[in-house]
XYZ file of C-alpha atoms in Angstrom:
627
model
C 0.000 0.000 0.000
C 2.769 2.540 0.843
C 4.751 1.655 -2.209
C 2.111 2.091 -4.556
C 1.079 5.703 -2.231
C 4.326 6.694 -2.991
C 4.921 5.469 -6.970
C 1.324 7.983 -7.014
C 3.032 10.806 -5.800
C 6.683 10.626 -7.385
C 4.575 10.612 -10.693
C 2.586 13.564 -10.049
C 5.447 15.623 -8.619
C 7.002 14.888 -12.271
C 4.030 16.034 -13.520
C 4.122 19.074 -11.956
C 7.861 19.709 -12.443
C 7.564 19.558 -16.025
C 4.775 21.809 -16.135
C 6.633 24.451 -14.604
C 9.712 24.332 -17.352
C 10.647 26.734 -20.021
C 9.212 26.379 -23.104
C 9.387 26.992 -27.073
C 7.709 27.376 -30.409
C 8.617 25.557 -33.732
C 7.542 23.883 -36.638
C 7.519 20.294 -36.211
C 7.404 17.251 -37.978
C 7.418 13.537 -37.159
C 10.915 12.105 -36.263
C 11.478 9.052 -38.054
C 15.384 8.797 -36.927
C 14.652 9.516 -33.650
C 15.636 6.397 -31.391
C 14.977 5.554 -28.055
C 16.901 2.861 -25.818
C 16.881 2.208 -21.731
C 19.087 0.636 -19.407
C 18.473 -0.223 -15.896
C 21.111 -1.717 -13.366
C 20.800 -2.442 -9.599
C 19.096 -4.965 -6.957
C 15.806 -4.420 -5.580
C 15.768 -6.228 -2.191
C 12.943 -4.363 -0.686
C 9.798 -5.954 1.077
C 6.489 -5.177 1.568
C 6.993 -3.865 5.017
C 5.093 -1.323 6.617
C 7.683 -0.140 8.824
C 10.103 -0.371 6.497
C 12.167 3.064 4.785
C 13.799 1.540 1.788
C 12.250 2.095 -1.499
C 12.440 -0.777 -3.372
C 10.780 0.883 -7.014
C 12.405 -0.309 -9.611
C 13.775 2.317 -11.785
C 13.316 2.766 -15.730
C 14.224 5.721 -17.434
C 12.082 6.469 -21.070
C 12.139 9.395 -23.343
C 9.135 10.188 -25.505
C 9.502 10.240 -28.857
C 11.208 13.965 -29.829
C 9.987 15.626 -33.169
C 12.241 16.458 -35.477
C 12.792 20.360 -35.705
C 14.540 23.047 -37.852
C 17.700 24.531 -37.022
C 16.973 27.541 -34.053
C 13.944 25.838 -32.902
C 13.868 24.332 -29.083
C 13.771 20.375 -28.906
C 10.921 19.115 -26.263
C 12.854 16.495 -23.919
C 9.724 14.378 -22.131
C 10.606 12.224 -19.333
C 7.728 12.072 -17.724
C 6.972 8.143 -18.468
C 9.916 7.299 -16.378
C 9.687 5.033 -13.214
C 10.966 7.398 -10.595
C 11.498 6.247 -6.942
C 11.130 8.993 -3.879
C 14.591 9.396 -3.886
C 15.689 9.371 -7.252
C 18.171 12.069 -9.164
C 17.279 12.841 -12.493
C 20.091 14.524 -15.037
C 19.688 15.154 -18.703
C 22.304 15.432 -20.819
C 23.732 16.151 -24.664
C 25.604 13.111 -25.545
C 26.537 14.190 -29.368
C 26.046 16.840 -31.126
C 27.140 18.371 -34.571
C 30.396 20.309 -34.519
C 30.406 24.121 -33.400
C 26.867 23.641 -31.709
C 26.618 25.638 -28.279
C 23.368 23.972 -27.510
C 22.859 23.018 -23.420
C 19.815 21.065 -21.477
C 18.310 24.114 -19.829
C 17.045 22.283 -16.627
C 18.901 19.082 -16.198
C 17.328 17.761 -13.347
C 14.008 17.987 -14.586
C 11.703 15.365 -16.270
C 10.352 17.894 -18.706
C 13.177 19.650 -20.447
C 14.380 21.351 -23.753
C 17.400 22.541 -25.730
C 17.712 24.813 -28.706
C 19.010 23.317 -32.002
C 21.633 26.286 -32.984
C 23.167 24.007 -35.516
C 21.720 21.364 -38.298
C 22.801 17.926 -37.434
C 22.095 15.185 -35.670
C 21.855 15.451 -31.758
C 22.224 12.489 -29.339
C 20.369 12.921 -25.868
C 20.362 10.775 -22.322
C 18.462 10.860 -19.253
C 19.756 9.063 -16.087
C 17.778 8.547 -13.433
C 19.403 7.181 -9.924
C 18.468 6.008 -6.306
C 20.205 4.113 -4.193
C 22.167 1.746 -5.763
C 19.650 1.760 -9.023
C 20.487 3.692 -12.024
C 18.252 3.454 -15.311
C 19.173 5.671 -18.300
C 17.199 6.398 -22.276
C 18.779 7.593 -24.860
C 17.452 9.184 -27.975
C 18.469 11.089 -31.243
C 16.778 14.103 -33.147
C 17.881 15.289 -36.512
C 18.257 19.075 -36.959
C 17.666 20.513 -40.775
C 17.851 23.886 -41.592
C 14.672 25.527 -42.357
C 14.013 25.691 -46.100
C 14.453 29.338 -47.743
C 10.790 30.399 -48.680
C 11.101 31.499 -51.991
C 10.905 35.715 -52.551
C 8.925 37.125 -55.895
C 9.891 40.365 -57.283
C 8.802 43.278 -59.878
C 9.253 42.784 -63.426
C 10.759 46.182 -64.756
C 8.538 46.931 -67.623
C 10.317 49.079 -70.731
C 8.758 50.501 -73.916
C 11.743 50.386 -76.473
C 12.243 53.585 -78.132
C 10.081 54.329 -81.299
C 9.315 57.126 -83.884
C 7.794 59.967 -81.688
C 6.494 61.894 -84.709
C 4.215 59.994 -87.248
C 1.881 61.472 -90.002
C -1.895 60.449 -89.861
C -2.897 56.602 -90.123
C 1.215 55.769 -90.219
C 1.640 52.612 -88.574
C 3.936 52.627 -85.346
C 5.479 49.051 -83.808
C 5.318 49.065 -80.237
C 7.868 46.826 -77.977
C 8.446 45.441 -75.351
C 11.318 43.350 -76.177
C 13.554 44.871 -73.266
C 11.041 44.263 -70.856
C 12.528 42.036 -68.231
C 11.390 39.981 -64.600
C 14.327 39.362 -62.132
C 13.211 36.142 -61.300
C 12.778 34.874 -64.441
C 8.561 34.807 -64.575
C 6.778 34.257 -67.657
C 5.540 38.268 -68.198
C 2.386 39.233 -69.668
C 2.188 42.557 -71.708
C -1.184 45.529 -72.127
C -0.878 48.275 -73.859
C -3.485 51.224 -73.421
C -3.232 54.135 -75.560
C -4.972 57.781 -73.954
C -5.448 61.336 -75.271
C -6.395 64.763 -73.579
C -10.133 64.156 -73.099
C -10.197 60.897 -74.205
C -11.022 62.720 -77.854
C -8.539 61.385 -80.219
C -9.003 58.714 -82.393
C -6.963 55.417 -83.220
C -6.450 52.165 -84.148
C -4.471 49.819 -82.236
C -3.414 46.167 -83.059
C -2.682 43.401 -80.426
C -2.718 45.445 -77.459
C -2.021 41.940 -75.304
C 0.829 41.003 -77.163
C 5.027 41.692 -76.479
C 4.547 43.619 -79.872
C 2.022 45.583 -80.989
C 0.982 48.487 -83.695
C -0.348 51.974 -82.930
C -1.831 54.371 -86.071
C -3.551 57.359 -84.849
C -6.683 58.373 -86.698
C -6.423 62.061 -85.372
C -3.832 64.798 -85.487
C -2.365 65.493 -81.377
C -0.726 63.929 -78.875
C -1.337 60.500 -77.724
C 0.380 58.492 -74.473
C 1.617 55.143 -75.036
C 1.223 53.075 -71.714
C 2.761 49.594 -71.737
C 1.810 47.177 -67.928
C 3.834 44.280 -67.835
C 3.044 41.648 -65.276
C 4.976 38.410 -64.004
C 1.282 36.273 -63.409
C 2.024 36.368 -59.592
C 1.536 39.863 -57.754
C 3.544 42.161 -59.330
C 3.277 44.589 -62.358
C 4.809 47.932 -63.547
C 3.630 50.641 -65.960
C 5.531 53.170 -67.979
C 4.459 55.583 -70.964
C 5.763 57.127 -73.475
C 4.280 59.867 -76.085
C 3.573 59.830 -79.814
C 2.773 63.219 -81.809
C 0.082 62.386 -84.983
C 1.395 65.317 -86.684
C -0.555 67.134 -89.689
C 1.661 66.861 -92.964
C -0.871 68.365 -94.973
C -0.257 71.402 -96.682
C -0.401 74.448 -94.788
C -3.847 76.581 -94.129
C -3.224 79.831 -93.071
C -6.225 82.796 -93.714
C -4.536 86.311 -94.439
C -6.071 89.655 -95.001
C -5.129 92.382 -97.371
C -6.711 95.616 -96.708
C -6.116 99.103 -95.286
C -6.212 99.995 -91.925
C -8.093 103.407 -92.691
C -10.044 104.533 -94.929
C -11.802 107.969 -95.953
C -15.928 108.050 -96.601
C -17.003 109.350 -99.839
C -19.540 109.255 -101.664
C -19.210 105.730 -102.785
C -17.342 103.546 -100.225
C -16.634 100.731 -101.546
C -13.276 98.953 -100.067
C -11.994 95.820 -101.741
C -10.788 93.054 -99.468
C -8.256 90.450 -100.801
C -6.654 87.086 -99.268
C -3.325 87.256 -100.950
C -0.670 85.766 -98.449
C -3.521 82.993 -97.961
C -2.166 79.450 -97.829
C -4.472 76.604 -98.827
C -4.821 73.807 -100.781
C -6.949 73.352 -104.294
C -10.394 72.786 -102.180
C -11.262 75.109 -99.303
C -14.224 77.577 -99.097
C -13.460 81.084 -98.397
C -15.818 83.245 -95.928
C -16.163 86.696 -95.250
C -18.132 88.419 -92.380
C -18.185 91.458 -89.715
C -17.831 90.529 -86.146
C -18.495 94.550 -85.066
C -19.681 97.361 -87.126
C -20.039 100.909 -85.689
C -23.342 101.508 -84.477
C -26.537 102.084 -87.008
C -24.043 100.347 -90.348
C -25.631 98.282 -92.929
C -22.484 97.376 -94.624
C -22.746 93.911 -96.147
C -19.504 91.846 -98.008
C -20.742 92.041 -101.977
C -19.586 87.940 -102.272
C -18.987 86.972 -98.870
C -17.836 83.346 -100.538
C -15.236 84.752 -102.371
C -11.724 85.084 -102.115
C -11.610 88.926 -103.243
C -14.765 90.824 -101.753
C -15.811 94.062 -101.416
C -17.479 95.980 -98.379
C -19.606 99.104 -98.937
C -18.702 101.173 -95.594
C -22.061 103.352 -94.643
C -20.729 104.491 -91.180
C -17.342 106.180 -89.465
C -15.935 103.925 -87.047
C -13.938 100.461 -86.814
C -15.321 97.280 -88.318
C -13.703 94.203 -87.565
C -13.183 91.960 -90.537
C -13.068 88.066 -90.428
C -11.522 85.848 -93.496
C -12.156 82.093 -92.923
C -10.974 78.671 -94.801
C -12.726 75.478 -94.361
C -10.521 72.429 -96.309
C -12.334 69.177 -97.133
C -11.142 67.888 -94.034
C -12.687 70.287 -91.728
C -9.807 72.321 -90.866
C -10.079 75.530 -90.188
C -8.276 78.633 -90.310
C -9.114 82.310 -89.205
C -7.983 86.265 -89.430
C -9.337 89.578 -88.378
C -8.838 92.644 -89.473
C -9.324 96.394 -88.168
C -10.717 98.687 -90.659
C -11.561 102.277 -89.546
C -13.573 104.654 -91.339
C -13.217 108.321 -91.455
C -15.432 111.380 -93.213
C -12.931 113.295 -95.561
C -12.631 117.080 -95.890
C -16.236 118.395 -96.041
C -17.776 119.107 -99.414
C -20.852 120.557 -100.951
C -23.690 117.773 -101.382
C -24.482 117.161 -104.752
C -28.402 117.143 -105.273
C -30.612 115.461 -107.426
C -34.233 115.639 -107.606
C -36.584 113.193 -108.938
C -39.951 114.587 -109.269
C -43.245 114.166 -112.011
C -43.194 117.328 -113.538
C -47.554 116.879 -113.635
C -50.058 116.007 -111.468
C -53.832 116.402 -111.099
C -55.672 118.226 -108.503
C -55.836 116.622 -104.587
C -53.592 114.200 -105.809
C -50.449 113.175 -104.307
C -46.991 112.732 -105.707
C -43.860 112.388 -104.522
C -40.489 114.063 -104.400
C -37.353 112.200 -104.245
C -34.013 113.311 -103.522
C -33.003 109.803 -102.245
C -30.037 110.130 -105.207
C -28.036 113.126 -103.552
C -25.094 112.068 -102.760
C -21.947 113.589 -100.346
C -17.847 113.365 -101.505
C -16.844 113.359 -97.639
C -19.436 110.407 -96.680
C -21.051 112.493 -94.458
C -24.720 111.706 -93.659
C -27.411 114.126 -95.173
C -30.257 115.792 -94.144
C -33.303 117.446 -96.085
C -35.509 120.150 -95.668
C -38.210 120.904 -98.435
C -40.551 123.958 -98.971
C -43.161 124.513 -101.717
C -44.010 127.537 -102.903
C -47.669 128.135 -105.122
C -46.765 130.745 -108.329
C -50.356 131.644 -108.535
C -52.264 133.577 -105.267
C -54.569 131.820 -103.699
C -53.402 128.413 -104.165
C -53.388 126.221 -101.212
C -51.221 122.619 -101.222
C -50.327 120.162 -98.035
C -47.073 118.288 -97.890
C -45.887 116.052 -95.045
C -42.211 114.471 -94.246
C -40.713 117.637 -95.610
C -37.397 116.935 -93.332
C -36.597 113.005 -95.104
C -35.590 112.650 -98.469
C -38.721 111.918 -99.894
C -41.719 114.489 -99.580
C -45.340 113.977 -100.375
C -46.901 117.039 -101.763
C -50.737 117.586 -102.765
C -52.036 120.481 -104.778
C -55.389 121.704 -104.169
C -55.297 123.982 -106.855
C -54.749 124.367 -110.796
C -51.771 126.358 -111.165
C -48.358 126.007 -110.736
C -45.957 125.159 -107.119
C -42.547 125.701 -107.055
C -40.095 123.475 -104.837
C -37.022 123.489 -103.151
C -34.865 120.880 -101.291
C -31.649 122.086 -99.113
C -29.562 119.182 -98.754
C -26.581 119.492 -96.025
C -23.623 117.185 -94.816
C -24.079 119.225 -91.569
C -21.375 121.751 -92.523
C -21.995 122.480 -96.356
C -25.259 123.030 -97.865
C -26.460 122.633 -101.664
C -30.639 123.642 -103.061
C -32.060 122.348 -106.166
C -35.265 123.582 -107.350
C -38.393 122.764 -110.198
C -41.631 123.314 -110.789
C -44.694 121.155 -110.777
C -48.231 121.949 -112.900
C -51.117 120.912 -111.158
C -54.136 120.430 -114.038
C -57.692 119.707 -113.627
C -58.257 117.042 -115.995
C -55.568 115.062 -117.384
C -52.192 113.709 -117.046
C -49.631 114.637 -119.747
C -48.095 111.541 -121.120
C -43.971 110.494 -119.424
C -42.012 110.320 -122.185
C -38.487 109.202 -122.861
C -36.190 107.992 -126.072
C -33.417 105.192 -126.227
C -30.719 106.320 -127.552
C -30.958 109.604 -126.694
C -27.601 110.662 -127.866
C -25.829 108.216 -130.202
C -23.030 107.947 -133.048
C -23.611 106.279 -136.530
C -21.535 105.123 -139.517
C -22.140 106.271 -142.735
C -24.757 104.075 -144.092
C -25.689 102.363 -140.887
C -29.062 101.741 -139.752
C -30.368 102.584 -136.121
C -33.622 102.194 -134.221
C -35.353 103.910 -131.635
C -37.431 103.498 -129.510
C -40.202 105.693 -127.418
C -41.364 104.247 -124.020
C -44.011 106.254 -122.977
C -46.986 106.075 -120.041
C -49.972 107.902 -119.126
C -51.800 108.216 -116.111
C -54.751 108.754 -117.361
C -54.871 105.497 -119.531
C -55.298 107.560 -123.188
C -54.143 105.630 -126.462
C -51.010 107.117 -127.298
C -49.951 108.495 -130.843
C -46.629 108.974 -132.288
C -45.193 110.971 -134.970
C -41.721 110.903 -135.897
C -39.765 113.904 -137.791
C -36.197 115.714 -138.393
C -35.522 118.903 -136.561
C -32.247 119.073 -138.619
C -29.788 116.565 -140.973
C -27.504 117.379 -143.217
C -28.670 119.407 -146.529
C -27.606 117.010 -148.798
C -29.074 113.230 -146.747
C -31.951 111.657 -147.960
C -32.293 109.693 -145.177
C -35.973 108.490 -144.185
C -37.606 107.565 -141.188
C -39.153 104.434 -141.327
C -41.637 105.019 -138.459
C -43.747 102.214 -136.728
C -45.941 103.416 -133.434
C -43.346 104.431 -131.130
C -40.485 102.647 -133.073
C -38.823 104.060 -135.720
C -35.521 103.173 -137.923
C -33.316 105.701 -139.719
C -30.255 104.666 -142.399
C -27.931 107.595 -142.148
C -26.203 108.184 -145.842
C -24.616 111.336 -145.681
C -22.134 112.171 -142.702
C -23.578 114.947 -140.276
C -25.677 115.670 -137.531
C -29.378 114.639 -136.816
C -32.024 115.969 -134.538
C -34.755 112.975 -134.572
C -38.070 114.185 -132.593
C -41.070 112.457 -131.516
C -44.075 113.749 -130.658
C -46.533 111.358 -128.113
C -49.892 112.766 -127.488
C -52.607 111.545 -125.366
C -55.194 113.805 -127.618
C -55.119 116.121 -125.148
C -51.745 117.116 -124.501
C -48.299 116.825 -126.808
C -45.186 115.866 -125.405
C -42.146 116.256 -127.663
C -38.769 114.226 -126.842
C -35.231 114.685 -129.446
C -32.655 111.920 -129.910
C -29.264 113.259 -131.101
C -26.934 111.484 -133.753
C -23.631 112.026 -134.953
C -22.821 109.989 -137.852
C -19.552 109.672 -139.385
C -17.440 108.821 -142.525
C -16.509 105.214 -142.575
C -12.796 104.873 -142.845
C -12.268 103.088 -147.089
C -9.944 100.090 -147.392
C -8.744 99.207 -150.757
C -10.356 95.931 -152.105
C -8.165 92.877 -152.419
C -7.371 90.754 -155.279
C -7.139 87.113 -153.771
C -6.963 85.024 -157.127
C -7.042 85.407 -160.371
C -7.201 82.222 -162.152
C -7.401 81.078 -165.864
C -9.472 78.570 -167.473
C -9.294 76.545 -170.646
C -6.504 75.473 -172.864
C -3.794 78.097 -172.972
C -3.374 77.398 -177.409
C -3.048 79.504 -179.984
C -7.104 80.261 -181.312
C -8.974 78.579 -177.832
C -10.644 80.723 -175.467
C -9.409 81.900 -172.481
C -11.478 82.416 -169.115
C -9.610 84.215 -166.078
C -11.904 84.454 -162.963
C -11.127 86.599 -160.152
C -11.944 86.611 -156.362
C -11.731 90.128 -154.719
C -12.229 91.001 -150.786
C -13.337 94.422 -149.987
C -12.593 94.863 -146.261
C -15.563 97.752 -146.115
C -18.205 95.368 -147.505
C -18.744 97.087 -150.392
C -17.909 93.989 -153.174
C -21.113 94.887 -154.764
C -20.334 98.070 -155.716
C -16.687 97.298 -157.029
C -16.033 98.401 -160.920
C -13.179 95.560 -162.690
C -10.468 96.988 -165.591
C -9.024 94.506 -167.786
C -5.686 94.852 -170.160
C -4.380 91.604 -172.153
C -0.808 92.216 -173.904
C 0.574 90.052 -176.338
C 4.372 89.761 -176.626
C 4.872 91.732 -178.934
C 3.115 94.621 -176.328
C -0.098 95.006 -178.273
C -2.877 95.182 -175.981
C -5.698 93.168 -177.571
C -8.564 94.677 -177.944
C -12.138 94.341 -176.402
C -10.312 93.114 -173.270
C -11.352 96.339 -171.414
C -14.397 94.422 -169.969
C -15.691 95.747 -166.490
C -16.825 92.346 -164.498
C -15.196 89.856 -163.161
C -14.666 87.462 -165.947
C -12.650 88.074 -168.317
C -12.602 86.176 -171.942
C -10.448 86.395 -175.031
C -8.997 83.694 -177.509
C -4.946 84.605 -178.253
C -3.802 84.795 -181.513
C -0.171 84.339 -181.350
C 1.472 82.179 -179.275
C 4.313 83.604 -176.155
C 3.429 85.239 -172.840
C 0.772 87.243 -172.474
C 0.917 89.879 -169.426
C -2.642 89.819 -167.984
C -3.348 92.599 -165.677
C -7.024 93.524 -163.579
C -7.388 96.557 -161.697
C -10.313 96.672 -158.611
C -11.339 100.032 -157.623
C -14.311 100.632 -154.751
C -17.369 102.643 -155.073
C -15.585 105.527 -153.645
C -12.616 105.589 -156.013
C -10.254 105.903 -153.270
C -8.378 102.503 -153.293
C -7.225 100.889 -156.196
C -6.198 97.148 -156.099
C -3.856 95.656 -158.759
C -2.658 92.007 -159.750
C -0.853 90.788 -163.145
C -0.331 87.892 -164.159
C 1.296 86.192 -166.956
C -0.359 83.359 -169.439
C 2.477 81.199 -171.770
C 0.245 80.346 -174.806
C 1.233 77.451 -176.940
């Protein structure tokens, strides 16, 4: 009973002990050259004796199994399996161990104990345990490795080989990645991205996943390259490069030519011209304003032209734009400042257009919308009507604008009057209108008025004429004056009539219109003049027939007369025989001439071609060998 009391608490006192050791962490694995051996020695002579004080236990000494560690990790010693009297000892120790190793049993008396493995090898441990004259001792062996090297993984350096930075529209770029590289030797995989400002350029790009691949940009700017690289584990790198998509086209450049100033005048007309423009065959020219001064009308004449002109109405600056548009869409601009001046002032020049007729309470206007001003200067108008006859009574109203209306209320006559001024310098004009009771006098006018004729040219003209009142019109043609010795007639037809002018001179053609009521007489004027006289022109003379002794001969001429006048051309004929006889009857005056030669030889033949005015003669010979 005692020794089985006291077995009990040797065990849990072992227990306890190697509860209380130091400890350590490692990674383990099973042991498989781990061995384990015990050896006992000694005499047990005790008895079951209660009063006895010798422990007879019989001592054995066992080490658990130890698991294999890596080198720097602590080796678990476990004793605690032993057979351990009261009075045992208990010592640990390192029987072999691998060469330079520093390693020592922390706690050798101690069932539960540990060591650290500081180098890789193969360590031999023993425990002894003694009492009395008992010993027991285990030995065992661990095997120390070092701990395998985790593999490390590291970037890949990505690298965009140098390429053409500067490529013309649609050229096709390669793109490498050739000296792309991964320090450990992973496979790499390859994207390449390509990115403009705004995301608003186009391109193309071919096998974006691939160590090669081909950019063409589709729009002219700047484009960035990026090229990722990635070694399929965790690690990538990026790097960019750019690429200009540069516009080789020929160059469009807009440029003005036209003064800076300018001074008003009467007409202002200032011509605008894009020389210095660069563009190629197709582009469409456009003019405009951006600013005028305030109140202008001016207007380009052809604003889709490349030469315009702008009619300037106010002083001031106007701001001139020139645009090109190509087929492509691009577009090029320039402005120009133009500034408008008035000129030194000068006396308006006025004009008046106003029926010279009207009936009673009937209105007409006055225009003097055709005055004009040198200096450009705007004008203003003030009218003022005047009745000739006391007692007559008229109203008029916008007597301060150009255009007046004015309404007699009398027979009679009204004078007028208009002041035009440029606000400095003044001009009047002034006329007369006849106010009847009953009828309008016919308008009248003649085309030409004033003209110039040939000699024996033929003219026509022509009366347009109106009436008011809706009466037939008649006409009746006459001279005023010709010269004494023309014979020239009027061949009159209504208000048409046609003259041919024969004699050189001046003519006064009139035309009276009346409405049956009223005459109205209008003059055309023509100067008609000598025609300058050409001589004719003997082109050929040519002879027909046989050229023998007793055959008839035919010689046909072909004259030109440069005036016209071939009808009206008189022919002299001369035949001389060899001997210098001139044969007679050859004097014929057409253009045929026919004789038969009587002895044989040459015969000078010889026609002279003079005009109707017997100013120009025109001479050929020619000479006929007769057989």
């Amino acid at each position: 009973m005692n020794k089985r009391l006291i077995l009990l608490a040797l065990f849990l006192g072992a227990t306890l002990t190697a509860c209380g050791g130091s400890g350590g962490s490692s990674a383990t694995a099973n042991n498989n050259n781990s061995s384990n051996s015990n050896n006992n020695t000694g005499t047990d002579n005790s008895t079951d004796n209660n009063n006895s004080n010798t422990d007879n236990t019989q001592l054995e000494a066992k080490i658990s199994p130890i698991q294999s560690v890596y080198t720097g990790a602590t080796v678990k010693l476990i004793g605690t399996s032993s057979v351990v009297s009261a009075n045992a000892t208990v010592a640990w120790s390192i029987t072999a161990k691998p060469q330079n190793s520093t390693a020592q049993i922390a706690d050798k008396s101690s069932l539960l104990n540990e060591f650290v493995a500081d180098v890789a090898g193969n360590y031999e441990v023993q425990l002894t345990i003694k009492s009395d004259s008992q010993e027991s001792t285990a030995k065992a062996s661990v095997k120390v490795t070092d701990k395998p090297v985790e593999p490390t993984n590291r970037a890949p350096t990505a690298v965009i080989t140098p390429f053409k930075e500067r490529a013309v529209k649609s050229e096709q770029v390669t793109l490498s990645a050739k000296d792309s590289s991964d320090p450990d030797g992973d496979r790499l995989s390859y994207k390449w991205q390509v990115s403009s400002a705004n995301s608003a350029l186009d391109f193309h790009l071919i096998n974006p996943e691939g160590e090669y691949a081909v950019f063409a940009g589709r729009d002219y700017g700047v484009f960035t390259i990026s090229l990722t690289v990635h070694d399929g584990k965790a690690y990538s790198e990026t790097v960019t490069k750019q690429i200009e998509v540069y516009d080789d086209r020929p160059e469009l450049k807009a440029v003005i030519s036209a003064p800076t100033e300018v001074i008003l005048g009467s007409v202002n007309f200032v011509e605008l011209k894009s020389e210095g423009s660069q563009y190629p065959s197709a582009v469409t020219p456009l003019w405009s304003f951006d600013s005028k001064p305030s109140g202008s009308q001016a207007k380009m004449a052809t604003p889709s032209g490349f030469v315009t002109s702008a009619q300037l109405d106010k002083p001031g600056q106007y701001q001139i734009r020139f645009s090109l548009k190509d087929e492509h869409g691009r577009v090029s601009e320039a402005t120009h400042t133009l500034t408008a001046k008035y000129g030194e002032a000068r006396i308006p020049l006025v004009f008046v257009d106003a029926p010279e007729s009207t009936k009673i309470n009937e209105a007409i206007e006055l225009s003097a919308k055709r005055s004009t001003d040198a200096s450009g200067r705007p004008l203003t108008y003030a009218w003022t009507f005047e009745p000739r006859e006391p007692g007559l009574t008229y109203s008029v109203s916008n007597e301060n604008t150009d255009t007046v209306t004015f309404t007699p209320h009398g027979e009679g006559y009204y004078r007028y009057a208009v002041t035009v001024s440029n606000g400095e310098l003044s001009d009047t004009a002034t006329g007369m209108v006849k106010a009847t009771p009953e009828n309008y006098e016919p308008t009248v006018s003649i085309s030409p008025r004033i003209s110039v004729a040939l000699e024996g040219q033929t003219k026509v003209f022509e009366i347009s004429a109106e009436d008011k009142d809706g009466d037939p019109l008649t006409y009746q043609w006459s001279f005023s004056a010709k010269p004494e010795s023309s014979t020239a007639v009027i061949n009159g037809s209504d208000n048409r009539a046609s003259i041919t002018f024969n004699e050189v001179g001046n003519y006064v053609l009139n035309c009276t219109v009346s409405d049956g009521k009223v005459d109205v007489e209008i003059s055309a004027f023509i100067q008609v003049r000598a025609v300058q006289n050409g001589a004719p022109t003997i082109a050929a003379l040519d002879a027909q027939g046989m050229l023998k002794v007793g055959t008839e001969v035919q010689l046909t001429s072909a004259v030109i007369d440069a005036d016209s006048h071939t009808q009206h051309l008189t022919y002299f004929w001369t035949v001389t025989e060899p001997s210098g006889k001139v044969i007679e009857g050859t004097a014929v005056h057409d253009e045929t001439l026919r004789f038969t030669p009587a002895v044989s030889g040459d015969h000078q033949v010889k026609l002279s071609v003079v005009d109707e005015k017997s100013a120009a003669v025109a001479t050929k010979v020619v000479t006929l060998s007769v057989e």
